[in-house]
């Protein structure tokens, strides 16, 4: 096998492109920028910021990220079509280190049923489009879509063609999550042995059979040096390979994989939380690395072992991925300075104004909750550092009547730019009544697609987090609310989603007006 040019793994994060294709995920450009900044903090090498031809919103997000985020390469996706390439290049104009990611399906099933093109036509298009793009941009990545169901010899022919035209990275996607580890490893080895050493071989695995991470790791073992993945493994259908799982496999089993990782892994937990709250997609509790139970030991024998010697049942320390160790830290009498120190030790640094706001929320919470732990603080900081947009509607007051012998009813008071509105409604339950009362005020008819409630901190006085996904006039928006009172969290989540809808609507309107 040929020698690799480098033994460092390039992390290509596609949370904002393939990840955003997850059902129910809808991110505003501001939210995308916030995630991109956090990815840069975590030191990912490449951020795939969007698919500019897909929507005005995507194009704008790529532009915004390219302008604002420094450090990682900023990448935009395009089909092998000139108008896609032009849109992608336009969005990348202000990126300091831009990359164009071109893709074209190569498998027989895609050639026949999707593209109606013969093999020689695929080769011709791939050649022409890489050649066209190369006049404007040097860093080109090419993906033969559905590579794992493509005849290997034809796949190699396509790869050699685009390399001749100047593609520098060859990404081999398992688009439909069909690959088996051994088979995929052998395919990567075959390509590695037949493609010049200076061309990076990348992998991009989907999780339809639950093998996305395993396949990515086998590919690395067989010569791949770039891995495409998403935070929390979100993505189309069953998702993409999870970044945090790949990274920690390579680190914990460094001797086996013999490659290096340049990520700031202590930012993993925070990034996971941020992506989950902005997309509204919760992390399953038993998810490796970032799930709530990933470092919890329940069985007595395990707890005993951990107390005696951590490594009896722990293969990595939670702090390696940024999960806070201590639980009880601050309370009602703690001051602003102590709060700031604790936030810093959690990897959260905020400016004075944001600290003031977090401190105020901290005091409010301390009135309701005796002990405030690190997770509470992360939740508070997250709320206050979320991409800010001026909310149109603000919850002022609500009152609920509910019980076994009464029809649930809700009264809600909401302000809109200082003006107060109040309304009431009956419902099937207290939350239903609340939402109906809000609908009457905001004069929209959202369809509640999803409602999820989780306790985000521990104990009887835990903070509850409600995430809702609404469809309003055909647009899907997610909203989140946190409170020690779950009805209040429900109201806040609903209003947050309504406000997100109004913010997105006005951004789209403004952009149309500006013609960007
Ligand atoms: O899964 C896939 O094939 C893709 C390509 C665009 C790389 O996401
Ligand atoms: Zn994909």
Coordinates of C-alpha atoms in Angstrom, one line a residue, residues 160-424:
X160 CA -9.1 9.6 -12.2
X161 CA -10.9 11.9 -14.6
X162 CA -11.7 14.5 -12.0
X163 CA -8.2 14.4 -10.5
X164 CA -6.8 15.0 -14.1
X165 CA -9.0 18.2 -14.1
X166 CA -7.7 19.4 -10.8
X167 CA -9.9 18.0 -8.0
X168 CA -7.8 17.7 -4.9
X169 CA -10.0 15.7 -2.6
X170 CA -12.0 12.6 -3.6
X171 CA -14.9 11.9 -1.3
X172 CA -16.4 8.4 -1.5
X173 CA -19.9 8.6 -0.1
X174 CA -21.9 5.7 1.2
X175 CA -25.0 7.8 0.3
X176 CA -27.6 5.3 1.3
X177 CA -25.8 3.7 4.2
X178 CA -25.6 0.4 2.4
X179 CA -21.9 -0.5 2.9
X180 CA -20.5 -3.3 5.0
X181 CA -17.3 -2.5 6.9
X182 CA -15.0 -5.0 5.2
X183 CA -16.4 -4.2 1.7
X184 CA -16.0 -0.4 2.3
X185 CA -12.5 -0.8 3.7
X186 CA -11.5 -2.8 0.6
X187 CA -13.0 -0.1 -1.7
X188 CA -11.1 2.6 0.0
X189 CA -7.9 0.6 -0.1
X190 CA -8.4 -0.1 -3.8
X191 CA -8.8 3.6 -4.6
X192 CA -5.9 4.6 -2.3
X193 CA -3.6 2.2 -4.2
X194 CA -4.7 3.6 -7.6
X195 CA -4.9 7.4 -7.0
X196 CA -1.9 9.6 -6.6
X197 CA -0.7 10.1 -3.0
X198 CA -1.2 13.9 -3.0
X199 CA -5.0 13.4 -3.5
X200 CA -6.8 13.2 -0.2
X201 CA -9.4 10.4 0.0
X202 CA -12.4 11.3 2.1
X203 CA -15.3 9.3 3.4
X204 CA -18.9 10.2 4.0
X205 CA -21.1 7.6 5.6
X206 CA -24.8 7.5 6.3
X207 CA -26.3 5.5 9.2
X208 CA -29.2 3.6 7.7
X209 CA -27.8 0.3 9.0
X210 CA -26.2 1.9 12.0
X211 CA -22.7 1.5 10.5
X212 CA -21.8 5.1 9.7
X213 CA -19.1 5.5 12.4
X214 CA -17.8 1.9 12.0
X215 CA -17.5 2.3 8.2
X216 CA -15.7 5.7 8.6
X217 CA -13.2 4.2 11.0
X218 CA -12.5 1.2 8.7
X219 CA -12.0 3.6 5.9
X220 CA -9.4 5.5 7.9
X221 CA -7.7 2.2 8.7
X222 CA -7.5 1.7 4.9
X223 CA -6.0 5.0 3.9
X224 CA -8.8 7.6 4.1
X225 CA -7.5 10.9 5.6
X226 CA -10.6 13.1 5.6
X227 CA -13.8 12.2 7.3
X228 CA -17.2 13.9 6.8
X229 CA -19.4 13.8 9.8
X230 CA -22.0 15.8 11.8
X231 CA -22.4 16.8 15.4
X232 CA -24.7 14.3 17.2
X233 CA -24.8 12.3 14.0
X234 CA -27.7 14.3 12.7
X235 CA -28.5 14.2 9.0
X236 CA -30.6 12.9 6.2
X237 CA -32.8 9.9 7.2
X238 CA -30.9 7.9 9.9
X239 CA -28.2 10.5 9.9
X240 CA -24.5 10.8 9.2
X241 CA -21.5 9.5 11.0
X242 CA -21.1 11.3 14.3
X243 CA -18.1 13.5 14.7
X244 CA -17.7 13.1 18.4
X245 CA -17.8 9.3 18.1
X246 CA -15.2 9.1 15.3
X247 CA -12.9 11.6 17.1
X248 CA -13.0 9.8 20.4
X249 CA -12.4 6.4 18.8
X250 CA -9.3 7.8 17.2
X251 CA -8.1 9.3 20.4
X252 CA -9.0 6.6 22.9
X253 CA -7.6 3.9 20.5
X254 CA -4.8 6.0 19.2
X255 CA -2.3 3.0 19.1
X256 CA -4.7 1.0 17.0
X257 CA -5.5 3.7 14.4
X258 CA -2.1 5.4 14.5
X259 CA -3.4 8.8 13.3
X260 CA -3.6 12.1 15.0
X261 CA -6.6 14.4 15.7
X262 CA -6.3 18.1 15.9
X263 CA -9.7 18.8 17.5
X264 CA -10.2 20.8 20.7
X265 CA -12.2 17.9 22.2
X266 CA -13.2 19.8 25.3
X267 CA -15.6 21.7 23.2
X268 CA -17.5 18.6 22.1
X269 CA -20.1 18.6 24.8
X270 CA -20.9 22.3 24.4
X271 CA -21.1 21.9 20.6
X272 CA -23.5 19.0 21.0
X273 CA -25.7 20.9 23.3
X274 CA -25.7 23.9 21.0
X275 CA -26.6 21.9 17.9
X276 CA -29.3 20.0 19.8
X277 CA -31.0 23.2 21.1
X278 CA -30.8 25.1 17.9
X279 CA -32.1 22.3 15.7
X280 CA -34.6 21.1 18.3
X281 CA -33.3 17.5 17.8
X282 CA -32.6 16.0 21.2
X283 CA -29.7 13.7 21.9
X284 CA -30.7 10.2 22.9
X285 CA -29.7 9.5 26.5
X286 CA -27.6 6.5 25.7
X287 CA -25.8 8.2 22.8
X288 CA -22.0 7.5 22.9
X289 CA -19.9 10.4 24.1
X290 CA -22.5 13.1 24.5
X291 CA -25.7 11.3 25.8
X292 CA -26.8 12.1 29.3
X293 CA -26.0 8.6 30.4
X294 CA -22.7 8.2 28.6
X295 CA -20.6 8.7 31.7
X296 CA -23.2 7.7 34.4
X297 CA -22.6 4.5 36.4
X298 CA -25.7 3.0 37.9
X299 CA -24.8 -0.5 39.0
X300 CA -23.4 -0.7 42.5
X301 CA -20.5 -2.9 41.4
X302 CA -19.5 -0.3 38.8
X303 CA -19.9 2.6 41.2
X304 CA -17.7 0.8 43.7
X305 CA -15.0 0.1 41.0
X306 CA -15.1 3.8 39.9
X307 CA -14.6 5.0 43.4
X308 CA -11.6 2.7 43.9
X309 CA -10.0 3.3 40.5
X310 CA -11.7 5.3 37.7
X311 CA -10.3 3.2 34.9
X312 CA -12.0 0.0 36.1
X313 CA -15.2 1.2 34.2
X314 CA -14.1 4.3 32.4
X315 CA -12.2 4.3 29.1
X316 CA -12.0 8.1 28.9
X317 CA -12.6 10.9 31.4
X318 CA -15.8 13.0 30.8
X319 CA -13.7 16.2 31.0
X320 CA -11.9 15.1 27.8
X321 CA -15.1 16.0 25.9
X322 CA -16.0 19.0 28.1
X323 CA -18.5 17.3 30.4
X324 CA -18.2 19.1 33.8
X325 CA -17.0 16.9 36.7
X326 CA -18.4 18.7 39.7
X327 CA -22.1 18.9 40.2
X328 CA -22.8 21.2 43.2
X329 CA -21.2 24.5 42.9
X330 CA -23.2 27.7 43.3
X331 CA -26.2 28.8 45.2
X332 CA -28.4 31.8 46.0
X333 CA -25.6 33.7 47.8
X334 CA -22.9 33.2 45.1
X335 CA -21.7 36.4 43.4
X336 CA -21.2 37.5 39.9
X337 CA -17.4 36.9 40.1
X338 CA -17.8 33.3 41.3
X339 CA -20.4 32.7 38.5
X340 CA -17.9 34.0 35.9
X341 CA -15.1 31.9 37.2
X342 CA -17.3 28.8 37.0
X343 CA -18.5 29.6 33.5
X344 CA -14.8 30.1 32.4
X345 CA -13.9 26.7 33.8
X346 CA -16.7 25.2 31.7
X347 CA -15.2 26.8 28.6
X348 CA -17.8 29.5 28.4
X349 CA -16.4 33.1 28.1
X350 CA -18.9 35.9 27.7
X351 CA -18.7 39.7 27.6
X352 CA -19.8 41.9 30.5
X353 CA -23.3 42.5 29.2
X354 CA -24.0 38.8 28.6
X355 CA -22.6 38.0 32.0
X356 CA -25.0 40.5 33.5
X357 CA -27.9 38.8 31.8
X358 CA -26.7 35.3 32.8
X359 CA -26.3 36.5 36.4
X360 CA -29.8 37.9 36.5
X361 CA -31.2 34.5 35.2
X362 CA -29.0 32.7 37.7
X363 CA -30.4 34.7 40.6
X364 CA -34.0 34.0 39.3
X365 CA -33.2 30.3 39.2
X366 CA -31.5 30.4 42.6
X367 CA -34.8 31.7 44.1
X368 CA -36.5 28.5 42.8
X369 CA -33.7 26.0 43.1
X370 CA -31.5 25.4 46.1
X371 CA -28.4 24.2 44.3
X372 CA -27.3 25.2 40.9
X373 CA -25.1 22.7 39.1
X374 CA -22.9 23.0 36.1
X375 CA -25.6 21.7 33.7
X376 CA -27.9 24.4 35.0
X377 CA -25.2 27.0 34.2
X378 CA -24.7 25.6 30.7
X379 CA -28.4 25.8 30.0
X380 CA -28.5 29.4 31.3
X381 CA -25.5 30.4 29.3
X382 CA -26.9 28.7 26.2
X383 CA -30.1 30.6 26.5
X384 CA -28.3 33.9 26.8
X385 CA -25.8 33.3 24.1
X386 CA -28.2 32.0 21.5
X387 CA -28.3 34.0 18.3
X388 CA -30.3 36.9 19.3
X389 CA -33.1 38.4 17.4
X390 CA -35.6 40.8 18.8
X391 CA -38.6 38.6 19.7
X392 CA -41.8 40.0 18.5
X393 CA -43.9 38.4 21.2
X394 CA -42.9 38.2 24.9
X395 CA -44.8 36.1 27.5
X396 CA -45.9 38.3 30.4
X397 CA -48.2 36.1 32.4
X398 CA -50.3 33.0 32.2
X399 CA -52.8 31.3 34.4
X400 CA -54.0 27.7 34.0
X401 CA -57.0 25.9 35.4
X402 CA -56.8 22.1 35.2
X403 CA -57.7 19.0 37.1
X404 CA -59.7 15.8 36.9
X405 CA -63.1 17.4 37.3
X406 CA -62.7 20.5 35.2
X407 CA -62.2 21.4 31.5
X408 CA -58.6 22.7 31.2
X409 CA -58.5 26.4 30.5
X410 CA -55.7 29.0 30.0
X411 CA -55.4 32.7 30.2
X412 CA -52.4 34.3 28.5
X413 CA -51.0 37.8 28.5
X414 CA -48.4 38.6 25.8
X415 CA -46.7 41.9 24.9
X416 CA -45.9 42.9 21.4
X417 CA -43.5 45.9 21.3
X418 CA -44.9 47.3 24.5
X419 CA -48.6 46.6 23.6
X420 CA -50.4 44.1 25.9
X421 CA -52.7 41.4 24.5
X422 CA -54.7 39.0 26.6
X423 CA -56.9 36.0 25.6
X424 CA -58.2 32.8 27.0

